[in-house]
Amino acid sequence: DVKVTQSSRYLVKRTGEKVFLECVQDMDHENMFWYRQDPGLGLRLIYFSYDVKMKEKGDIPEGYSVSREKKERFSLILESASTNQTSMYLCASTAAGEWLRELFFGEGSRLTVL
Amino acid sequence: AQKVTQAQTEISVVEKEDVTLDCVYETRDTTYYLFWYKQPPSGELVFLIRRNSFDEQNEISGRYSWNFQKSTSSFNFTITASQVVDSAVYFCALSEVSTGGATNKLIFGTGTLLAVQP
């Protein structure tokens, strides 16, 4: 089975802190994604990566950056956390190919910024 | 622009009732994919179905069925004889072409919370 593992289920940080959210997948997928989920807004794409060291902005990249140094790992970075970044963060991965396959999701990381 | 609309924010039914979750989409792509995901209280999204734009056949999987109609840009999901275990948030999603030209992104609707009462 595909496994997407997010390092922390729950985090509490203070305004201005640097936050790292880690995601690891074990199925050699080329594509990895970071989404943010908020009530009434659904899932919104922050960044995605289609290869090592490659990244593309999603719909709401402001205030975030990402790192993909190894194929299996995709990190989301909040350089200076703010209260409006309190949210559920979901990582996903999928294999590359001619047709878009289903995304496999992690369990999510719920971040609270005080 | 690509868009997915799930107009039903919350639906509450009693067990054994049938329920339909609506999904309407907008896209400028000629080839695209539509998905449904289930998010139970545990939080992890579970893939239910993928449909490509060339296949308008309806699909049935057990108590689940999907009705894809390109003419109305809709991809509705019906649960027959609902059960308490069906209680979850259900998301409809649409593929999007990234700037690199590959169809490798998904945009999601806002979700429908289904509550099935015993």
XYZ file of C-alpha atoms in Angstrom:
232
model
C 0.000 0.000 0.000
C 1.045 3.537 -0.697
C 2.020 5.344 2.427
C 2.236 9.091 2.767
C 3.524 10.057 6.177
C 3.394 13.530 7.655
C 5.796 14.085 10.498
C 3.465 15.794 12.956
C -0.277 15.429 13.449
C -0.544 18.454 15.734
C 1.727 21.458 16.149
C 1.426 24.645 18.165
C 3.761 27.492 17.253
C 4.094 31.159 18.059
C 3.811 34.057 15.645
C 7.094 34.657 13.900
C 8.495 31.174 14.407
C 9.872 29.183 11.492
C 7.849 26.027 10.907
C 8.787 22.899 8.968
C 6.178 20.376 7.902
C 7.659 17.170 6.569
C 6.114 14.653 4.234
C 7.527 11.315 3.099
C 6.076 8.869 0.581
C 7.265 5.326 -0.002
C 6.016 4.596 -3.533
C 8.603 6.391 -5.644
C 6.059 8.967 -6.815
C 7.306 11.839 -8.921
C 4.583 14.332 -7.993
C 4.056 15.653 -4.488
C 1.659 18.304 -3.243
C 0.906 20.488 -0.257
C -2.686 21.531 0.303
C -4.257 23.617 2.989
C -7.757 22.765 4.248
C -9.986 25.347 5.902
C -13.707 25.155 6.755
C -15.853 26.390 3.903
C -12.872 26.717 1.564
C -12.099 23.095 0.817
C -8.552 22.142 -0.143
C -6.370 24.790 -1.711
C -3.072 23.993 -3.392
C -0.048 25.752 -1.903
C 2.828 24.225 -3.877
C 3.588 21.116 -5.771
C 6.689 19.400 -7.079
C 6.974 17.171 -10.129
C 10.601 16.166 -9.630
C 13.515 16.547 -7.264
C 14.432 20.207 -6.877
C 11.494 21.209 -9.105
C 8.529 23.121 -7.736
C 5.575 25.084 -8.956
C 3.356 27.531 -7.138
C -0.212 26.604 -6.483
C -3.100 28.922 -5.787
C -1.976 30.281 -2.408
C 1.857 30.219 -2.186
C 2.275 33.494 -0.293
C 3.979 33.011 3.052
C 5.170 29.508 2.199
C 8.164 27.874 0.577
C 9.002 24.257 -0.175
C 11.987 21.992 -0.486
C 12.413 18.737 -2.401
C 15.961 17.498 -2.075
C 15.051 13.827 -2.320
C 12.326 12.174 -4.330
C 10.520 10.728 -1.335
C 10.487 13.863 0.801
C 8.647 17.157 0.328
C 8.853 19.833 2.988
C 6.614 22.837 3.527
C 8.241 25.801 5.242
C 6.600 28.746 6.934
C 9.416 31.272 7.226
C 7.595 33.406 9.794
C 4.360 31.868 10.975
C 1.310 34.067 11.314
C -2.055 33.429 12.930
C -3.795 33.271 9.543
C -1.702 30.209 8.762
C -3.504 28.239 11.442
C -4.957 25.405 9.411
C -4.896 21.735 8.474
C -2.086 20.934 6.035
C -2.352 17.911 3.786
C 0.439 16.324 1.800
C -0.268 14.130 -1.216
C 1.637 12.243 -3.878
C 0.972 10.568 -7.201
C 2.908 8.895 -9.967
C 3.729 10.801 -13.125
C 2.308 9.635 -16.418
C 0.206 10.542 -19.401
C -2.969 10.389 -17.367
C -3.520 11.924 -13.979
C -3.808 9.180 -11.416
C -5.363 9.444 -8.005
C -3.560 11.389 -5.320
C -2.673 9.566 -2.126
C -2.953 11.698 0.990
C -1.324 11.752 4.388
C -3.305 12.086 7.596
C -2.739 15.806 7.821
C -0.898 18.169 10.137
C -3.022 20.532 12.174
C -1.048 23.693 12.843
C -2.088 26.289 15.385
C -0.225 29.605 15.411
C -0.673 31.649 18.562
C -10.657 29.404 -14.939
C -11.033 25.943 -13.489
C -13.644 25.704 -10.791
C -15.504 23.054 -8.827
C -18.758 23.896 -7.076
C -20.321 21.768 -4.387
C -23.346 23.811 -3.474
C -24.480 21.526 -0.651
C -22.526 22.432 2.455
C -24.195 19.903 4.754
C -26.683 17.106 4.242
C -28.338 15.091 6.977
C -30.203 11.864 6.239
C -31.518 8.936 8.195
C -29.943 5.544 7.697
C -31.181 3.625 4.634
C -32.146 6.783 2.777
C -30.608 7.448 -0.614
C -28.604 10.654 -0.940
C -27.081 12.499 -3.900
C -24.108 14.833 -3.614
C -23.873 17.402 -6.380
C -20.751 18.527 -8.196
C -20.608 21.105 -10.986
C -17.365 22.026 -12.685
C -15.937 24.579 -15.099
C -12.941 23.905 -17.291
C -11.390 25.096 -20.530
C -9.480 21.852 -21.035
C -10.740 19.371 -23.620
C -9.250 16.460 -21.715
C -9.746 16.447 -17.995
C -10.355 14.178 -15.035
C -12.892 14.258 -12.275
C -12.483 12.664 -8.873
C -14.411 12.031 -5.707
C -12.717 11.686 -2.336
C -14.103 10.807 1.084
C -12.702 12.343 4.265
C -13.891 10.460 7.366
C -13.490 11.951 10.852
C -9.976 10.477 11.055
C -8.926 13.083 8.485
C -7.207 11.105 5.734
C -8.728 11.568 2.284
C -9.727 8.324 0.628
C -9.954 8.042 -3.149
C -13.337 6.851 -4.430
C -13.375 7.279 -8.208
C -11.643 8.867 -11.188
C -13.435 9.580 -14.461
C -11.921 11.026 -17.641
C -13.757 13.435 -19.898
C -14.126 10.929 -22.742
C -15.969 8.371 -20.682
C -19.517 9.435 -19.921
C -20.707 6.047 -18.793
C -22.209 6.041 -15.357
C -20.489 3.850 -12.834
C -21.763 1.774 -9.961
C -19.708 0.304 -7.166
C -21.791 -1.414 -4.543
C -23.976 1.233 -2.907
C -22.118 4.042 -4.682
C -22.925 5.367 -8.132
C -21.744 8.294 -10.192
C -23.565 10.221 -12.903
C -21.275 12.137 -15.289
C -22.986 14.550 -17.691
C -20.772 16.720 -19.870
C -23.775 18.641 -21.200
C -24.423 20.077 -17.749
C -20.802 19.893 -16.498
C -21.855 17.770 -13.571
C -20.454 14.725 -11.836
C -22.924 13.739 -9.129
C -22.446 11.028 -6.533
C -25.272 8.926 -5.109
C -25.171 6.691 -2.057
C -27.968 4.154 -1.958
C -29.268 2.886 1.382
C -26.917 5.111 3.360
C -25.198 3.845 6.497
C -23.740 5.582 9.525
C -20.253 4.706 8.267
C -20.903 6.892 5.236
C -20.783 9.970 7.472
C -17.879 12.047 6.195
C -16.932 15.058 4.145
C -17.007 14.312 0.430
C -14.910 16.283 -2.032
C -15.241 16.536 -5.776
C -12.072 17.478 -7.667
C -11.054 18.478 -11.200
C -7.707 18.115 -12.933
C -5.807 21.162 -14.059
C -2.923 21.597 -16.452
C 0.152 23.093 -14.816
C 2.378 25.687 -16.445
C 4.651 22.893 -17.621
C 1.804 21.541 -19.739
C 1.186 18.363 -17.823
C -2.174 17.531 -16.318
C -0.861 16.885 -12.859
C -2.806 19.102 -10.511
C -6.133 18.741 -8.779
C -8.421 21.525 -7.663
C -11.060 20.704 -5.116
C -14.546 21.829 -4.317
C -15.412 23.057 -0.842
C -16.809 19.687 0.200
C -20.160 18.383 1.420
C -20.529 17.159 4.983
C -22.815 14.138 5.025
C -24.292 13.104 8.359
C -26.132 9.800 8.416
C -28.277 9.411 11.517
C -29.062 5.944 12.889
